Amino acid sequence: MADLPDKTRVLIIGGGIVGCSVAYHLTKLGWSDVVLLEQGRLSCGTTWHAAGLVGQLRATQNQTELAKYTRDLYIGLEEETGQATGYRSTGSISVARTPEREEELKRQSGMAAAFGVEVERLSLDEAKAKAPLLHTDDLVAAYFIPSDGMTNPTDTTQALARGARNGGAKIIETIKVSGILTANGRAIGAETDQGRIEAEVVVVCAGMWTRDLCAPLGVDVPLHAAEHYYIVTRPMEGVVRNQPVLRDMDGYIYIKEEVGGLLLGGFEPNAKPWGMDGIPDGFEFQALPEDWDQFEVFMNTGLERIPALAEAEIRQLFVGPESFTPDNRYILGEAPSLRKLYIAAGFNSIGIQSAGGAGKALAEWIVEDEPTMDLAELDIRRFHRAERNRAYLFDRTKESLGLLYAMHWPYFQPTTGRGARRSPFHDRLDRSGACFGVAMGWERPMWFADRGQSQEYTYNWGRTSWFDNWAREHMATREGVALFDMSSFAKFRLEGPDAEAILQDVCTCDVAIAPGDVRYTQWLNKNGGIEADLTISRLDGDTFLVVTGAAAATRDFVWLKKHIGDRRAVATDVTAGLSSLGLMGPKSRDALQAMCDEDISDNALPYRSTMDIEIGYAPVRAVRISYMGELGYELYVSTEFAQHVFDRMTAVGEDFDLRLAGYHAMDSLRQEKGFRHWGHDIGIEDNPFEAGLGFAIDWGADFIGREALEPRRGQPMTRRLVQFQLSDPEARIYHDEPISRDGIRVGYTTSASYGHALGASVGMGYVTCDDAVTKDWIESGAWTIEVASETCPATAQLAGFYDPKGARMRG
């Protein structure tokens, strides 16, 4: 029987490498009153059978920073703790079988340079010299990251555990948590098979058990286990000790040296979910039954890459479960619906290379009661309740595992787990040729096909088959009038006597506005970082409508509710009941006037105002505002009237050549205008001054974050968000491309699109200068952006390239 204390400051559930990392880093921050509970033995769930690869380059800068920290931690962990980790600096080689894959690797190498990771392009002979059994005749390129490595997962877990114990943490094995205890909206401990333990903070790092452990609490943790396969051979002639890890993503495989032999595993396009009926009791250091049919795709491509495998003696085919999330990004953060419950789970087969950084980031979050770096792409608040659905996760997991090594095309859309969350306009949009994408589970029209054209995506690094469709929708908005389905945008209704006071606390603008007024604003954290970017409309004396992006729905609603506290106001998510259409373009006023009897002239409905109108038989709220940089209106209608309004608008719109438009056009329009997108161009590490949003601050208001911003007011900035337009109309930028001034790298792009009205790619990115990023400094430099290893000249400026003074949308 373990010596279970009655209470602790922090209780960690799960003794895999992630749980031990959280414990280790909490003690490094001075929190020694930490208890970690493991139902079996440390590392017995998923950690023990991981391949142990330690790569650094991830999809975003902060994920890469966490992976780089993990590598650095592992290198010194043995010396610090006295526990061997088995870490080896081997480097890694990624190979390309096709020009398209080489383009991806070229772009990744540019992104790596921007993120501080060294990547070298090798000749195929050089690649073969590093891995002599590598077959290269069918390859077109190879890229080498010299600082990658590999480690022993179990030994590294034990080293982190020893470090945690050295810092005062208590680790108890063979103790099972049966439930998490809650009171007054927060976690307060856990019930175990050996008694109850109270805690100020509870951290769930239980891997594939996490979803079911948290579900009774109403906490949605969308992950599902899947079978992961690899073979291990006996020693083979020609294998070099500590040779680089090989990744052949076109063949879905990775290969590493293992005691003179090879370990070959991969990520197949049609994966095999596991654990649909629950995880068996006592599942500890267990493998799953062999399935050679499922492994066949890896065997075939492995033989193509390493022909010597045909003569190798296979020691074992290993099959073990690992948990995957719907978007292939792991889950960190405080549960949206339960204070002091933190989650670290769903590591998508990269738990070893992520554990050090993830443990550090979550430990800092716990200690500071807020994240210390921008973790939005990992934050549990990025999900919707429906994504915990078992059937959805089962279907999506079949695809998501394979997407790790699939081509990472621009604009890629998953094909599984689709079709459930639709706007009322879906069928009408579908009949009109919509090709749908997905965001927060919503089916959204991305572009519209012509008659006889397929309504499906084709992908390319350059011009796609639907490029002209997108261009026509974009130009219809610039020159005529277009209609957008904006129903996926999140809508919150805040009402009550204290509603204004609450919004005064969280908004950078002054919300003491008259009914019918609309404001664009940010919500900041105490450090002045941007937590949200949205609009506020005052409907009447005590009622406001908050509108934000679909992807930010959960986190923004949680932020709003958190700041209500015990004040007299109620926040309601009315997204499902309030559909929305965007009528945008220079002809939008004429078209809308033909659809309603109310006076919507500039005097009656000026920019940043709202009024009630009627379209057909339906009451509609018209908000005059635009995310596309043209005269336009967002129209909100109760869902039961939505189809009627759509039909009336499209019928009347024929007289104005109204065109249906999708989200690709919305994005390219806002890029030309220089409008920011939260989660790409702005986030919690960016302040409004750097982001060029100082105009949205009302210094007469006393808002959260003001104290941090005040000393920076009017001061020179060494970092700023700048707009870019490429000189070459054929070059394409998307995000994370290195930006250089006079040949010196000074930043990277945050987002980009093709500016159809400008005839070239446009985007934005943060650049830095030790003295100051000023207008003169920008205009006096020669700017280039690296695109797939090619240097492309660009024009840089602070304002957007299209209508920089905003005259068109105010006209």
Coordinates of N, CA and C in Angstrom, one line a residue, residues 7-148:
K7 N -3.4 15.5 1.1 CA -3.5 16.6 0.2 C -2.1 17.0 -0.3
T8 N -2.2 17.8 -1.4 CA -1.0 18.2 -2.1 C -1.3 19.5 -2.8
R9 N -0.3 20.3 -3.2 CA -0.5 21.5 -4.0 C -0.9 21.1 -5.4
V10 N -0.1 20.2 -6.0 CA -0.4 19.8 -7.4 C -0.4 18.3 -7.5
L11 N -1.5 17.8 -8.0 CA -1.7 16.4 -8.3 C -1.6 16.1 -9.8
I12 N -0.7 15.2 -10.1 CA -0.5 14.8 -11.6 C -1.0 13.4 -11.7
I13 N -1.8 13.2 -12.7 CA -2.3 11.8 -13.0 C -1.7 11.3 -14.3
G14 N -0.9 10.3 -14.1 CA -0.2 9.8 -15.3 C 1.3 9.9 -15.2
G15 N 2.0 8.7 -15.3 CA 3.4 8.7 -15.2 C 4.1 8.3 -16.4
G16 N 3.6 8.8 -17.6 CA 4.4 8.7 -18.8 C 5.4 9.8 -18.9
I17 N 6.0 9.9 -20.0 CA 7.1 10.9 -20.1 C 6.6 12.4 -19.9
V18 N 5.3 12.6 -20.3 CA 4.8 13.9 -20.2 C 4.5 14.3 -18.8
G19 N 3.8 13.3 -18.0 CA 3.5 13.6 -16.6 C 4.8 13.8 -15.8
C20 N 5.8 13.0 -16.1 CA 7.1 13.2 -15.4 C 7.7 14.5 -15.7
S21 N 7.6 14.9 -17.0 CA 8.1 16.2 -17.4 C 7.4 17.4 -16.6
V22 N 6.1 17.3 -16.5 CA 5.4 18.4 -15.8 C 5.9 18.4 -14.4
A23 N 6.0 17.2 -13.7 CA 6.4 17.2 -12.3 C 7.9 17.8 -12.2
Y24 N 8.7 17.4 -13.1 CA 10.1 17.9 -13.1 C 10.2 19.4 -13.2
H25 N 9.4 19.9 -14.1 CA 9.5 21.4 -14.4 C 8.8 22.2 -13.3
L26 N 7.7 21.6 -12.7 CA 7.1 22.3 -11.5 C 8.1 22.5 -10.4
T27 N 8.9 21.4 -10.1 CA 9.9 21.5 -9.1 C 11.0 22.5 -9.4
K28 N 11.3 22.6 -10.7 CA 12.3 23.6 -11.1 C 11.9 25.0 -10.9
L29 N 10.5 25.2 -10.9 CA 10.0 26.5 -10.6 C 9.7 26.7 -9.1
G30 N 10.1 25.8 -8.3 CA 10.0 26.0 -6.9 C 8.8 25.4 -6.2
W31 N 7.9 24.7 -7.0 CA 6.8 24.0 -6.4 C 7.1 22.6 -6.1
S32 N 7.5 22.4 -4.9 CA 8.0 21.0 -4.5 C 6.9 20.1 -4.0
D33 N 5.7 20.7 -3.6 CA 4.6 19.9 -3.1 C 3.8 19.4 -4.3
V34 N 4.4 18.4 -4.9 CA 3.8 17.8 -6.1 C 3.7 16.3 -5.9
V35 N 2.5 15.7 -6.2 CA 2.3 14.2 -6.1 C 1.9 13.7 -7.5
L36 N 2.6 12.7 -8.0 CA 2.3 12.1 -9.3 C 1.8 10.7 -9.0
L37 N 0.7 10.3 -9.6 CA 0.1 9.0 -9.5 C 0.1 8.3 -10.8
E38 N 0.6 7.0 -10.8 CA 0.6 6.2 -12.0 C -0.1 4.9 -11.7
Q39 N -1.0 4.5 -12.5 CA -1.8 3.3 -12.2 C -1.0 2.0 -12.4
G40 N 0.0 2.1 -13.2 CA 0.9 0.9 -13.3 C 2.3 1.3 -12.9
R41 N 3.3 1.1 -13.8 CA 4.7 1.6 -13.6 C 5.0 2.7 -14.5
L42 N 5.9 3.6 -14.1 CA 6.3 4.7 -15.0 C 6.5 4.2 -16.4
S43 N 6.0 5.0 -17.4 CA 6.1 4.8 -18.8 C 5.4 3.6 -19.3
C44 N 4.5 2.9 -18.6 CA 3.9 1.6 -19.0 C 2.8 1.7 -20.0
G45 N 2.3 2.9 -20.3 CA 1.2 3.0 -21.2 C 1.6 3.0 -22.7
T46 N 2.0 4.2 -23.1 CA 2.5 4.4 -24.5 C 4.0 4.7 -24.5
T47 N 4.5 5.4 -23.5 CA 5.8 5.9 -23.6 C 6.8 4.8 -23.9
W48 N 6.7 3.7 -23.2 CA 7.7 2.6 -23.3 C 8.0 2.1 -24.7
H49 N 7.0 2.1 -25.5 CA 7.2 1.5 -26.8 C 7.4 2.6 -27.9
A50 N 7.5 3.8 -27.6 CA 7.8 4.9 -28.6 C 9.1 4.6 -29.3
A51 N 9.2 5.1 -30.5 CA 10.4 4.9 -31.3 C 11.6 5.8 -30.8
G52 N 11.2 6.9 -30.0 CA 12.3 7.7 -29.4 C 12.9 8.7 -30.3
L53 N 12.3 9.1 -31.4 CA 12.8 10.1 -32.3 C 12.7 11.5 -31.6
V54 N 13.8 12.3 -31.8 CA 13.8 13.6 -31.2 C 14.0 14.6 -32.3
G55 N 13.0 15.0 -33.1 CA 13.1 16.0 -34.1 C 12.7 17.3 -33.5
Q56 N 13.1 18.4 -34.3 CA 12.9 19.8 -33.7 C 12.0 20.6 -34.6
L57 N 11.9 20.4 -35.9 CA 11.1 21.3 -36.7 C 9.7 20.9 -36.7
R58 N 8.8 21.8 -36.2 CA 7.4 21.6 -36.1 C 6.7 22.6 -37.0
A59 N 5.3 22.6 -36.9 CA 4.5 23.4 -37.8 C 4.6 24.9 -37.6
T60 N 4.9 25.3 -36.3 CA 4.9 26.7 -36.0 C 6.2 27.0 -35.2
Q61 N 6.4 28.3 -35.0 CA 7.6 28.7 -34.3 C 7.6 28.2 -32.9
N62 N 6.5 28.4 -32.2 CA 6.5 28.1 -30.7 C 6.5 26.6 -30.5
Q63 N 5.9 25.8 -31.4 CA 6.0 24.3 -31.3 C 7.5 23.9 -31.5
T64 N 8.1 24.6 -32.5 CA 9.5 24.3 -32.8 C 10.4 24.7 -31.6
E65 N 10.1 25.8 -30.9 CA 10.8 26.2 -29.7 C 10.7 25.2 -28.6
L66 N 9.5 24.6 -28.5 CA 9.3 23.6 -27.4 C 10.1 22.3 -27.8
A67 N 10.1 22.0 -29.1 CA 10.8 20.8 -29.5 C 12.4 21.0 -29.3
K68 N 12.8 22.2 -29.6 CA 14.3 22.5 -29.5 C 14.6 22.5 -28.0
Y69 N 13.8 23.0 -27.2 CA 14.1 22.9 -25.7 C 14.1 21.5 -25.3
T70 N 13.2 20.6 -25.8 CA 13.2 19.2 -25.4 C 14.6 18.6 -25.7
R71 N 15.1 18.8 -26.9 CA 16.4 18.2 -27.3 C 17.5 18.7 -26.3
D72 N 17.5 20.0 -26.1 CA 18.5 20.5 -25.2 C 18.4 19.9 -23.8
L73 N 17.2 19.8 -23.3 CA 17.0 19.2 -22.0 C 17.5 17.8 -21.9
Y74 N 17.2 17.0 -22.9 CA 17.6 15.6 -22.9 C 19.1 15.4 -23.0
I75 N 19.8 16.3 -23.7 CA 21.2 16.2 -23.8 C 21.9 16.3 -22.4
G76 N 21.4 17.2 -21.6 CA 22.0 17.4 -20.3 C 21.4 16.7 -19.1
L77 N 20.3 15.9 -19.4 CA 19.5 15.3 -18.3 C 20.3 14.2 -17.5
E78 N 21.1 13.4 -18.3 CA 21.8 12.4 -17.6 C 22.9 13.0 -16.6
E79 N 23.6 14.0 -17.1 CA 24.6 14.6 -16.2 C 23.9 15.2 -15.0
E80 N 22.7 15.8 -15.1 CA 22.0 16.4 -14.0 C 21.5 15.4 -13.0
T81 N 20.9 14.3 -13.5 CA 20.2 13.4 -12.6 C 21.0 12.1 -12.3
G82 N 22.0 11.8 -13.1 CA 22.7 10.5 -12.9 C 22.0 9.3 -13.5
Q83 N 20.9 9.6 -14.1 CA 20.1 8.5 -14.8 C 20.4 8.6 -16.3
A84 N 20.9 7.4 -16.8 CA 21.1 7.4 -18.3 C 19.8 7.6 -19.0
T85 N 19.9 8.3 -20.1 CA 18.8 8.5 -21.0 C 18.9 7.8 -22.4
G86 N 20.1 7.5 -22.7 CA 20.3 6.9 -24.1 C 20.2 7.9 -25.2
Y87 N 20.3 9.2 -24.9 CA 20.2 10.2 -25.9 C 21.4 10.2 -26.9
R88 N 21.1 10.2 -28.2 CA 22.2 10.3 -29.2 C 21.9 11.3 -30.2
S89 N 22.9 12.2 -30.5 CA 22.7 13.2 -31.6 C 23.1 12.5 -32.9
T90 N 22.1 12.2 -33.7 CA 22.4 11.4 -34.9 C 22.1 12.3 -36.2
G91 N 21.3 13.3 -36.0 CA 20.8 14.0 -37.2 C 19.6 13.3 -37.8
S92 N 19.0 13.9 -38.8 CA 17.9 13.2 -39.5 C 18.0 13.6 -41.0
I93 N 17.6 12.7 -41.9 CA 17.5 13.0 -43.3 C 16.1 12.7 -43.8
S94 N 15.5 13.7 -44.4 CA 14.2 13.6 -45.1 C 14.5 13.5 -46.6
V95 N 13.8 12.5 -47.3 CA 14.0 12.4 -48.7 C 12.7 12.6 -49.4
A96 N 12.9 13.0 -50.7 CA 11.7 13.3 -51.6 C 11.8 12.4 -52.8
R97 N 10.6 11.8 -53.0 CA 10.5 11.0 -54.2 C 9.9 11.7 -55.4
T98 N 9.3 12.9 -55.1 CA 8.7 13.7 -56.2 C 9.1 15.2 -56.1
P99 N 9.0 15.9 -57.2 CA 9.3 17.3 -57.1 C 8.4 18.1 -56.1
E100 N 7.1 17.6 -56.0 CA 6.2 18.2 -55.1 C 6.7 18.1 -53.6
R101 N 7.2 16.9 -53.3 CA 7.7 16.7 -52.0 C 9.0 17.5 -51.8
E102 N 9.8 17.6 -52.8 CA 11.0 18.5 -52.6 C 10.6 19.9 -52.4
E103 N 9.6 20.4 -53.1 CA 9.1 21.8 -52.8 C 8.7 21.9 -51.4
E104 N 8.0 20.9 -50.8 CA 7.6 21.0 -49.4 C 8.9 21.1 -48.5
L105 N 9.9 20.2 -48.8 CA 11.1 20.2 -48.0 C 11.9 21.5 -48.2
K106 N 11.8 22.1 -49.4 CA 12.5 23.4 -49.6 C 11.8 24.5 -48.7
R107 N 10.5 24.5 -48.7 CA 9.7 25.4 -47.9 C 10.0 25.2 -46.4
Q108 N 10.0 23.9 -46.0 CA 10.3 23.6 -44.6 C 11.7 24.1 -44.2
S109 N 12.6 24.0 -45.1 CA 14.0 24.4 -44.8 C 14.0 25.9 -44.6
G110 N 13.3 26.6 -45.4 CA 13.2 28.1 -45.2 C 12.5 28.4 -43.8
M111 N 11.5 27.7 -43.5 CA 10.8 27.9 -42.2 C 11.7 27.5 -41.1
A112 N 12.5 26.5 -41.3 CA 13.5 26.1 -40.2 C 14.5 27.2 -40.0
A113 N 15.0 27.8 -41.1 CA 15.9 28.8 -40.9 C 15.3 30.0 -40.1
A114 N 14.1 30.3 -40.4 CA 13.4 31.4 -39.7 C 13.2 31.1 -38.2
F115 N 13.1 29.8 -37.9 CA 12.9 29.3 -36.5 C 14.2 28.9 -35.8
G116 N 15.4 29.1 -36.5 CA 16.6 28.8 -35.9 C 17.1 27.4 -35.9
V117 N 16.6 26.6 -36.8 CA 17.0 25.2 -37.0 C 17.8 25.0 -38.3
E118 N 19.0 24.5 -38.2 CA 19.8 24.4 -39.3 C 19.4 23.2 -40.2
V119 N 19.2 23.4 -41.5 CA 18.9 22.4 -42.5 C 19.8 22.5 -43.7
E120 N 20.4 21.3 -44.1 CA 21.3 21.3 -45.2 C 20.6 20.5 -46.4
R121 N 20.8 20.9 -47.6 CA 20.4 20.1 -48.7 C 21.6 19.2 -49.1
L122 N 21.4 17.9 -49.1 CA 22.5 17.0 -49.4 C 22.3 16.5 -50.8
S123 N 23.4 16.2 -51.5 CA 23.4 15.4 -52.7 C 22.9 14.0 -52.3
L124 N 22.4 13.3 -53.3 CA 22.0 11.9 -53.0 C 23.2 11.0 -52.6
D125 N 24.3 11.3 -53.2 CA 25.5 10.6 -52.8 C 25.9 10.9 -51.4
E126 N 25.8 12.1 -50.9 CA 26.1 12.5 -49.6 C 25.1 11.8 -48.6
A127 N 23.9 11.7 -49.0 CA 22.9 11.1 -48.1 C 23.2 9.6 -48.0
K128 N 23.6 9.0 -49.1 CA 24.0 7.6 -49.1 C 25.2 7.3 -48.3
A129 N 26.1 8.3 -48.3 CA 27.4 8.1 -47.5 C 27.0 8.1 -46.0
K130 N 26.0 8.8 -45.6 CA 25.6 8.9 -44.2 C 24.8 7.6 -43.8
A131 N 24.1 7.0 -44.7 CA 23.2 5.9 -44.5 C 23.5 4.9 -45.7
P132 N 24.5 4.1 -45.6 CA 24.9 3.3 -46.8 C 23.9 2.4 -47.4
L133 N 22.9 1.9 -46.7 CA 21.9 1.0 -47.2 C 20.8 1.8 -47.9
L134 N 20.8 3.1 -47.9 CA 19.8 3.9 -48.5 C 19.8 3.8 -50.0
H135 N 18.6 3.4 -50.6 CA 18.5 3.4 -52.1 C 18.1 4.7 -52.6
T136 N 18.8 5.3 -53.5 CA 18.6 6.7 -53.9 C 18.2 6.9 -55.4
D137 N 18.2 5.8 -56.1 CA 17.9 5.9 -57.6 C 16.6 6.6 -57.9
D138 N 15.6 6.4 -57.1 CA 14.3 7.0 -57.4 C 14.0 8.3 -56.7
L139 N 15.0 8.8 -56.0 CA 14.8 10.0 -55.2 C 15.2 11.3 -56.0
V140 N 14.6 12.4 -55.6 CA 15.0 13.7 -56.3 C 15.7 14.6 -55.3
A141 N 15.6 14.4 -54.0 CA 16.3 15.3 -53.1 C 16.4 14.7 -51.7
A142 N 17.3 15.2 -50.9 CA 17.5 14.8 -49.5 C 17.9 16.0 -48.7
Y143 N 17.3 16.2 -47.5 CA 17.6 17.3 -46.6 C 18.0 16.8 -45.3
F144 N 19.0 17.4 -44.7 CA 19.6 16.9 -43.4 C 19.5 18.0 -42.3
I145 N 19.0 17.5 -41.2 CA 19.0 18.4 -40.0 C 20.0 17.8 -39.0
P146 N 21.2 18.4 -38.9 CA 22.2 17.7 -38.1 C 22.0 17.7 -36.6
S147 N 21.1 18.5 -36.1 CA 21.0 18.6 -34.6 C 19.8 17.7 -34.1
D148 N 19.1 16.9 -35.0 CA 18.1 16.0 -34.5 C 18.8 14.8 -33.8

